[in-house]
Every structure is written in structure tokens, then in C-alpha cells.
Short mmCIF file of C-alpha atoms in Angstrom, two decimals:
data_model
loop_
_atom_site.label_atom_id
_atom_site.label_comp_id
_atom_site.label_asym_id
_atom_site.label_seq_id
_atom_site.Cartn_x
_atom_site.Cartn_y
_atom_site.Cartn_z
CA MET A 1077 289.89 241.87 239.68
CA ASP A 1078 289.27 245.24 241.33
CA ARG A 1079 286.63 246.10 238.75
CA HIS A 1080 284.85 242.83 239.38
CA HIS A 1081 284.92 243.41 243.16
CA THR A 1082 283.64 246.97 242.77
CA HIS A 1083 280.88 245.82 240.44
CA SER A 1084 279.78 243.09 242.86
CA SER A 1085 279.76 245.48 245.83
CA ILE A 1086 277.68 248.01 243.91
CA HIS A 1087 275.33 245.24 242.84
CA GLY A 1088 275.06 244.06 246.47
CA SER A 1089 274.27 247.56 247.70
CA TYR A 1090 271.58 247.94 245.07
CA ARG A 1091 270.14 244.59 246.09
CA SER A 1092 270.09 245.53 249.79
CA LYS A 1093 268.35 248.80 248.94
CA ASP A 1094 265.82 246.91 246.87
CA SER A 1095 265.18 244.46 249.71
CA THR A 1096 264.80 247.32 252.19
CA SER A 1097 262.36 249.12 249.97
CA THR A 1098 260.50 245.87 249.42
CA THR A 1099 260.25 245.35 253.18
CA GLU A 1100 259.01 248.90 253.69
CA SER A 1101 256.44 248.56 250.94
CA ASP A 1102 255.31 245.09 252.04
CA PRO A 1103 251.91 245.47 253.74
CA ARG A 1104 252.49 242.38 255.87
CA GLU A 1105 255.63 243.88 257.36
CA LYS A 1106 253.77 247.11 258.05
CA ILE A 1107 251.02 245.18 259.83
CA LYS A 1108 253.60 243.28 261.89
CA ASP A 1109 255.36 246.51 262.78
CA CYS A 1110 252.07 248.12 263.82
CA LEU A 1111 251.20 245.09 265.94
CA ARG A 1112 254.58 245.22 267.65
CA LYS A 1113 254.14 248.91 268.42
CA PHE A 1114 250.59 248.33 269.65
CA ILE A 1115 251.65 245.49 271.96
CA ALA A 1116 254.55 247.58 273.29
CA PHE A 1117 252.16 250.46 273.98
CA MET A 1118 249.64 248.20 275.71
CA PHE A 1119 252.32 247.12 278.17
CA THR A 1120 252.99 250.72 279.17
CA GLN A 1121 251.23 252.36 282.08
CA VAL A 1122 248.80 254.36 279.95
CA GLY A 1123 248.10 251.39 277.73
CA VAL A 1124 247.38 249.05 280.63
CA GLY A 1125 245.01 251.55 282.25
CA ALA A 1126 243.18 252.09 278.97
CA LEU A 1127 243.06 248.34 278.42
CA VAL A 1128 241.43 247.76 281.82
CA VAL A 1129 238.81 250.45 281.24
CA CYS A 1130 238.04 249.22 277.72
CA TYR A 1131 237.85 245.63 278.95
CA ALA A 1132 235.40 246.64 281.67
CA ILE A 1133 233.25 248.58 279.18
CA LEU A 1134 233.29 245.64 276.76
CA GLY A 1135 232.25 243.26 279.52
CA ALA A 1136 229.50 245.60 280.70
CA ALA A 1137 228.03 245.89 277.21
CA SER A 1138 228.22 242.12 276.70
CA PHE A 1139 226.62 241.15 280.01
CA MET A 1140 223.95 243.82 279.66
CA HIS A 1141 223.05 242.48 276.21
CA ILE A 1142 222.92 238.88 277.47
CA GLU A 1143 221.09 239.37 280.75
CA LYS A 1144 218.91 242.44 280.24
CA ASP A 1145 216.15 240.82 278.18
CA SER A 1146 216.24 237.46 279.92
CA PRO A 1147 212.91 236.42 281.49
CA ASP A 1148 212.88 236.58 285.28
CA GLU A 1149 210.88 233.63 286.56
CA GLN A 1150 211.17 234.69 290.19
CA LEU A 1151 209.70 238.11 289.49
CA GLU A 1152 206.76 236.55 287.66
CA ASN A 1153 206.23 234.08 290.50
CA VAL A 1154 206.28 236.84 293.11
CA LEU A 1155 203.70 238.86 291.19
CA GLN A 1156 201.47 235.79 290.93
CA TRP A 1157 201.86 234.96 294.63
CA ARG A 1158 201.02 238.51 295.56
CA GLN A 1159 197.85 238.45 293.49
CA ASN A 1160 196.84 235.08 294.92
CA CYS A 1161 197.40 236.35 298.46
CA VAL A 1162 195.21 239.38 297.83
CA ASP A 1163 192.45 237.24 296.31
CA GLU A 1164 192.50 234.76 299.17
CA LEU A 1165 192.40 237.52 301.78
CA TRP A 1166 189.43 239.06 300.00
CA ASN A 1167 187.62 235.72 299.91
CA ILE A 1168 188.29 235.17 303.62
CA THR A 1169 186.94 238.63 304.41
CA ASN A 1170 183.78 237.98 302.41
CA GLU A 1171 183.27 234.59 304.01
CA TYR A 1172 183.87 235.39 307.68
CA ASN A 1173 183.46 239.15 307.70
CA ILE A 1174 184.39 240.99 310.88
CA LEU A 1175 181.88 239.10 313.04
CA ASN A 1176 184.04 235.97 313.30
CA HIS A 1177 187.32 237.65 314.14
CA THR A 1178 189.10 234.46 315.29
CA ALA A 1179 188.40 232.50 312.10
CA TRP A 1180 189.33 235.51 309.96
CA MET A 1181 192.67 235.94 311.76
CA LEU A 1182 193.47 232.22 311.61
CA ASN A 1183 192.86 231.89 307.88
CA SER A 1184 194.55 235.21 307.09
CA ASN A 1185 197.66 234.16 308.99
CA LYS A 1186 197.82 230.93 307.01
CA VAL A 1187 197.62 232.81 303.72
CA LEU A 1188 200.23 235.37 304.78
CA LYS A 1189 202.55 232.64 306.06
CA VAL A 1190 202.41 230.84 302.71
CA PHE A 1191 203.14 234.12 300.94
CA GLN A 1192 206.03 234.84 303.32
CA ASN A 1193 207.58 231.41 302.73
CA ASN A 1194 207.29 231.85 298.98
CA ILE A 1195 208.99 235.26 299.12
CA THR A 1196 211.78 233.89 301.31
CA GLY A 1197 212.43 231.08 298.84
CA ALA A 1198 212.44 233.53 295.95
CA ILE A 1199 215.00 235.74 297.72
CA HIS A 1200 217.27 232.73 298.23
CA LEU A 1201 217.02 232.10 294.48
CA GLY A 1202 218.10 235.66 293.63
CA TYR A 1203 214.94 237.76 293.77
CA ASN A 1204 215.66 241.37 294.81
CA GLY A 1205 212.52 243.24 293.80
CA ARG A 1206 213.82 244.52 290.47
CA ALA A 1207 213.26 243.46 286.90
CA SER A 1208 216.14 242.32 284.68
CA GLU A 1209 216.21 245.58 282.72
CA ASP A 1210 216.53 247.51 285.98
CA ILE A 1211 219.21 245.23 287.42
CA TRP A 1212 221.38 245.02 284.31
CA SER A 1213 221.77 248.69 283.54
CA PHE A 1214 225.10 249.77 282.06
CA PRO A 1215 226.57 251.09 285.36
CA ALA A 1216 225.47 247.91 287.17
CA ALA A 1217 226.98 245.74 284.44
CA LEU A 1218 230.15 247.85 284.59
CA MET A 1219 230.37 247.29 288.33
CA TYR A 1220 229.75 243.57 287.82
CA SER A 1221 232.58 243.39 285.27
CA LEU A 1222 234.91 245.14 287.71
CA SER A 1223 233.96 242.75 290.51
CA VAL A 1224 234.73 239.79 288.25
CA PHE A 1225 238.25 240.59 287.02
CA THR A 1226 239.34 242.27 290.28
CA MET A 1227 238.14 239.17 292.17
CA ILE A 1228 236.00 241.21 294.60
CA GLY A 1229 232.79 239.38 293.77
CA TYR A 1230 230.12 241.34 295.64
CA GLY A 1231 227.44 238.84 294.66
CA ASN A 1232 224.55 241.31 294.61
CA VAL A 1233 224.29 240.98 290.81
CA VAL A 1234 224.79 237.55 289.27
CA PRO A 1235 224.10 236.09 285.82
CA LYS A 1236 221.08 233.83 285.54
CA THR A 1237 221.28 232.70 281.93
CA VAL A 1238 223.48 229.92 280.59
CA TRP A 1239 225.39 232.23 278.25
CA GLY A 1240 225.85 234.74 281.04
CA LYS A 1241 227.52 232.13 283.24
CA ILE A 1242 229.71 230.87 280.39
CA GLY A 1243 230.66 234.44 279.52
CA THR A 1244 231.58 235.14 283.15
CA ILE A 1245 233.96 232.17 283.19
CA ALA A 1246 235.70 233.28 280.00
CA TYR A 1247 235.69 236.93 281.08
CA ALA A 1248 237.37 236.09 284.39
CA CYS A 1249 240.02 233.88 282.75
CA PHE A 1250 241.13 236.68 280.43
CA GLY A 1251 240.43 239.59 282.77
CA ILE A 1252 242.36 238.51 285.86
CA PRO A 1253 245.78 238.53 284.09
CA ILE A 1254 244.96 241.97 282.67
CA TYR A 1255 244.10 243.20 286.16
CA VAL A 1256 247.33 241.77 287.60
CA LEU A 1257 249.27 243.61 284.89
CA TYR A 1258 247.38 246.81 285.72
CA PHE A 1259 248.01 246.30 289.44
CA CYS A 1260 251.77 245.96 288.95
CA ASN A 1261 252.22 248.76 286.42
CA MET A 1262 249.93 251.25 288.11
CA GLY A 1263 251.60 250.54 291.43
CA LYS A 1264 255.01 251.37 289.95
CA VAL A 1265 253.78 254.59 288.32
CA LEU A 1266 252.02 255.87 291.43
CA ALA A 1267 254.95 254.80 293.61
CA LYS A 1268 257.42 256.77 291.48
CA THR A 1269 255.13 259.80 291.43
CA PHE A 1270 254.48 259.77 295.16
CA LYS A 1271 258.17 259.18 295.90
CA TRP A 1272 259.14 262.15 293.73
CA LEU A 1273 256.60 264.36 295.53
CA TYR A 1274 257.81 263.15 298.92
CA ILE A 1275 261.49 263.74 298.08
CA THR A 1276 260.71 267.18 296.67
CA ALA A 1277 258.78 268.16 299.78
CA HIS A 1278 261.52 266.71 301.99
CA GLU A 1279 264.26 268.67 300.22
CA CYS A 1280 262.26 271.89 300.36
CA SER A 1281 261.46 271.60 304.05
CA ARG A 1282 264.85 270.40 305.28
CA ARG A 1283 268.38 271.39 304.35
CA ASP A 1284 270.98 268.71 303.91
CA ASP A 1285 273.89 268.71 306.32
CA THR A 1286 277.17 269.99 304.95
CA LEU A 1287 280.77 269.01 305.35
CA LEU A 1288 283.79 271.25 305.12
CA GLU A 1289 286.39 269.54 302.96
CA ASP A 1290 289.46 271.35 301.60
CA GLY A 1291 287.82 274.66 302.29
CA GLU A 1292 284.74 273.80 300.25
CA ILE A 1293 281.24 273.15 301.50
CA GLN A 1294 279.75 269.94 300.14
CA ALA A 1295 276.25 268.65 300.71
CA ILE A 1296 275.76 265.21 302.17
CA LYS A 1297 273.70 263.11 299.80
CA ARG A 1298 271.31 260.79 301.51
CA LYS A 1299 269.05 258.19 300.01
CA ILE A 1300 265.51 259.15 300.89
CA THR A 1301 262.81 256.49 301.02
CA VAL A 1302 259.12 256.94 301.68
CA PRO A 1303 258.37 255.61 305.18
CA SER A 1304 255.66 253.04 305.69
CA THR A 1305 253.77 255.45 307.92
CA ALA A 1306 253.28 257.82 304.98
CA CYS A 1307 251.75 254.98 302.96
CA LEU A 1308 249.42 254.12 305.83
CA TRP A 1309 248.37 257.78 306.05
CA VAL A 1310 247.55 257.83 302.32
CA ILE A 1311 245.41 254.69 302.53
CA SER A 1312 243.73 255.93 305.70
CA PHE A 1313 242.85 259.25 304.05
CA TYR A 1314 241.45 257.43 301.01
CA ILE A 1315 239.33 255.16 303.21
CA LEU A 1316 238.16 258.19 305.19
CA THR A 1317 237.10 259.90 301.96
CA GLY A 1318 235.10 256.84 300.92
CA THR A 1319 233.59 256.56 304.39
CA ILE A 1320 232.25 260.11 304.33
CA MET A 1321 231.10 259.86 300.71
CA PHE A 1322 229.25 256.55 300.92
CA GLY A 1323 227.91 257.35 304.38
CA ALA A 1324 226.28 260.53 303.07
CA TRP A 1325 224.86 258.85 299.96
CA GLU A 1326 223.69 255.53 301.33
CA LYS A 1327 222.72 256.74 304.83
CA TRP A 1328 225.14 254.23 306.32
CA ASN A 1329 226.82 254.86 309.64
CA TYR A 1330 230.55 255.49 309.60
CA LEU A 1331 231.38 251.98 310.76
CA ASP A 1332 229.45 250.39 307.89
CA SER A 1333 230.97 252.81 305.37
CA THR A 1334 234.49 252.09 306.61
CA TYR A 1335 233.71 248.38 306.59
CA PHE A 1336 232.58 248.58 302.95
CA CYS A 1337 235.66 250.55 301.84
CA VAL A 1338 238.09 248.19 303.56
CA ILE A 1339 236.54 244.95 302.28
CA SER A 1340 236.36 246.42 298.77
CA LEU A 1341 239.99 247.56 298.67
CA CYS A 1342 241.08 244.26 300.23
CA LYS A 1343 239.07 242.40 297.54
CA ILE A 1344 236.98 240.52 300.08
CA GLY A 1345 233.61 241.78 298.86
CA PHE A 1346 230.99 240.08 301.00
CA GLY A 1347 228.22 241.93 299.17
CA ASP A 1348 226.20 242.84 302.26
CA PHE A 1349 226.89 246.53 301.58
CA VAL A 1350 226.90 247.71 297.95
CA PRO A 1351 226.22 251.28 296.74
CA GLY A 1352 223.07 251.67 294.69
CA ALA A 1353 221.57 248.37 295.87
CA ASN A 1354 218.64 249.99 297.66
CA ILE A 1355 215.45 249.45 295.66
CA ALA A 1356 214.03 252.69 297.04
CA ASP A 1357 216.65 254.72 295.16
CA SER A 1358 215.85 256.20 291.79
CA ALA A 1359 217.46 254.66 288.72
CA GLU A 1360 219.56 257.76 287.99
CA GLY A 1361 220.87 258.01 291.54
CA SER A 1362 221.66 254.32 291.70
CA HIS A 1363 223.55 254.43 288.39
CA LEU A 1364 225.61 257.43 289.48
CA LYS A 1365 226.62 255.68 292.70
CA LEU A 1366 227.70 252.59 290.79
CA VAL A 1367 229.86 254.61 288.39
CA ILE A 1368 231.54 256.50 291.23
CA ASN A 1369 232.05 253.23 293.10
CA PHE A 1370 233.71 251.82 289.96
CA ILE A 1371 236.14 254.76 289.84
CA TYR A 1372 236.74 254.63 293.60
CA VAL A 1373 237.58 250.92 293.63
CA LEU A 1374 239.75 251.03 290.48
CA LEU A 1375 241.76 254.00 291.75
CA GLY A 1376 241.94 252.48 295.22
CA MET A 1377 243.47 249.31 293.82
CA GLY A 1378 246.20 251.44 292.26
CA LEU A 1379 246.85 253.16 295.58
CA VAL A 1380 247.07 249.80 297.34
CA ALA A 1381 249.62 248.66 294.76
CA MET A 1382 251.54 251.93 295.22
CA CYS A 1383 251.68 251.51 298.99
CA TYR A 1384 252.73 247.89 298.58
CA ASN A 1385 255.69 248.86 296.38
CA LEU A 1386 256.77 251.71 298.64
CA MET A 1387 256.47 249.65 301.81
CA CYS A 1388 258.46 246.81 300.23
CA GLU A 1389 261.21 249.27 299.34
CA ASP A 1390 261.15 250.71 302.86
CA VAL A 1391 261.38 247.25 304.39
CA ARG A 1392 264.27 246.30 302.10
CA VAL A 1393 266.18 249.45 303.04
CA LYS A 1394 265.58 248.90 306.75
CA VAL A 1395 266.63 245.26 306.54
CA ARG A 1396 269.79 246.30 304.70
CA GLU A 1397 270.53 248.94 307.34
CA LEU A 1398 269.84 246.45 310.13
CA ARG A 1399 272.18 243.94 308.55
CA GLN A 1400 274.88 246.60 308.23
CA ASP A 1401 274.37 247.67 311.85
CA LEU A 1402 274.63 244.08 313.02
CA LYS A 1403 277.80 243.63 311.00
CA ASN A 1404 279.30 246.79 312.48
CA CYS A 1405 278.29 245.68 315.96
CA LEU A 1406 279.91 242.27 315.47
CA ASP A 1407 283.04 243.92 314.11
CA ASP A 1408 283.20 246.18 317.18
CA ILE A 1409 282.72 243.24 319.52
CA THR A 1410 285.39 241.25 317.68
CA LEU A 1411 287.78 244.19 317.82
CA LYS A 1412 287.19 244.71 321.54
CA ILE A 1413 287.70 241.01 322.25
CA THR A 1414 290.92 241.03 320.24
CA VAL A 1415 292.21 244.11 322.05
CA CYS A 1416 291.27 242.61 325.40
CA MET A 1417 293.04 239.35 324.59
CA ASN A 1418 296.14 241.21 323.45
CA ASP A 1419 296.15 243.30 326.62
CA THR A 1420 295.76 240.18 328.74
CA LYS A 1421 298.57 238.45 326.90
CA TYR A 1422 300.81 241.48 327.28
CA TYR A 1423 300.00 241.67 331.00
CA HIS A 1424 300.89 238.00 331.53
CA GLN A 1425 304.13 238.39 329.65
CA LYS A 1426 305.01 241.40 331.77
CA GLN A 1427 304.24 239.53 334.97
CA THR A 1428 306.39 236.62 333.84
CA ARG A 1429 309.33 238.93 333.16
CA ASN A 1430 308.99 240.56 336.57
CA ILE A 1431 309.03 237.18 338.30
CA LYS A 1432 312.18 236.17 336.45
#
């Protein structure tokens, strides 16, 4: 009986080893294990940040490929209207010459008014003076991708082709959850980092109070939280940096630069002020501004998430302290009322005894 049991246990151990080795050598199990590790890494802070950047680059390459070579009807129309306006003005000049100044001015104004109305209509339809290959450069497409999945939506660059519009819908549906994940994770990482720096600076600059207990000096441990004012100072400094930077590059006044930084970080994005949108800028300068704006907005979103987490923690701590203070205050009031009632009762009893 014992031999049979020993033989079966040995056989079972051999079988388990064989199954383990089979699992390790199975390529499907290896692929599943790699996928699990990859998914776990993508949900970490580094993975989410890399995922957002890669997703933006993928979107930029896709939109640039779709929209860059698309024919721009408005640009062709504007060129034709301009040529027609020049030809008509030349014909009017040849017909009336300078001698009939009134007729020349009247007909010239009609031609220029028609040209002006045509240009105004083209601008309403998306004409901005640039060809598709100039509009859909890689930095511009990168900025467009960022404005889609961060829900800023500047509106200065929009898709005009059917596939571009369909791609934008799909890109937003998949990109917004990725951005929300980035917003939450990056906020936690930056909040922990900033809190550690704040606590370290606080401990270095201020000694903890001590208590003398049984002849030994013990430090009082206090829970340190980052105040909301510190978060506001960080955001204010970041906005000030963007104000000076964009004001110097774009020749905006400080109010317009601050306005742009605030509406971008708040994800409002009206699109009336966008870096690199001036057609007088060179292509290289415009592209550099768009790339720096991409980094500024992406990092700024992380700082906003950091401040949100720290301010929520500060509010929770203050609410907890306020609740404890109110409880202590109510306990003190209750104790005083009880003592007062006992004193009154004792006084009445004493008066009753004296009367008797």
C-alpha cells in the first residue's frame, strides 16, 4: 500500500513537472504572459506617458498623410478670383484711363467689392492663405492630434476630406480615454513628487517641536499637507512662463498671452490665438512654435492634474479638522451646560435645606 502511494506521488510530481515545462515551452502561454506584462506596464506612469506621446505621433502621421495631398478648392478659387480682379482692373484702366476719374473709381470699386466678398466667403469656408502641404506639416498635425484627444479643439486646423473627418471621430473616441488615464496617473505622480519636495523643504527649514517624556526628548510627528496656495503659486508661475514665452515669440501683449495660456490649460481653446498661425512666419519658425506649444500644453495638463489632487487632499484634511473642531466645541458646550445644570441643582438643594 505504501509502495503504491509512493509510486503514485512520484508519478504525480513528474506529471506536474511535465505540465509546467509544457506551459513554459508553449508559445501561446509566452505570448499571453508578454501581453499581460505589456498591459501592466502601459498602465504605469511611464507607460501612460509614452502611450500618449506615441498616440499623438501616430495621429499626426495619419492626418498628415490623409490631408496633406488633398486638393484645396478654396485656394484655387482665390487664385482665380485674384487673377480675374487684376484683369478687370487692367481693362477698366485701358477703357477709361485717368481722364475719366469718376467712372474709373466706380468700376474699380465694383470689381474690388466682388473680390472682397469672394475672399470673405472663402475665409468662412476655411481659407487661411496657406496650401494643404503647408497647413498639414508634422508639427501642425501633432498639435491637431493633441487638440483632439485633450478636447481643447482650437479650430484653426480642421480636416476637409471625408476620411479625415471619419478618422477624427475614431481618433477622438479612442484618444479621450487614453488622455483621461494620463491625466489621472500623471497627476498622482507629480503630486507625490511635489509633496515629497515640499515636505523635505519644510523639514529642513523648520524643526519639529519636542516633548520631554520620562527624561527623553521626542519629536512631535505632524502630518504635513501641501497647502492650496502652493498649488496656485505653481500654476501661476507656469502661466507666467508661457505668457513671457509666447508674448516674445508671437508679439502678443501680456494680456493676450495670459489669455491663451489659461484657455489652453482649461481646455477651452477658442482658437483666436494659436502659436505659429501667422502666415508671415517662416515654416521652420512656425513648426518650432507648434512643437513647443505641444510640450507646454501636455506638461501643463499634468500640472493641473497635480494641483487638483493636492488641493483635494488639502480640502479633505481641512474638512476633517473642521469636523473635529466642531465636535470638540460641541463637547465643550455640552460639558459646560452639564456642569452649569449640576451647579444649579446643587444650589437649589442647598437653598431648600437652609429653608427647612
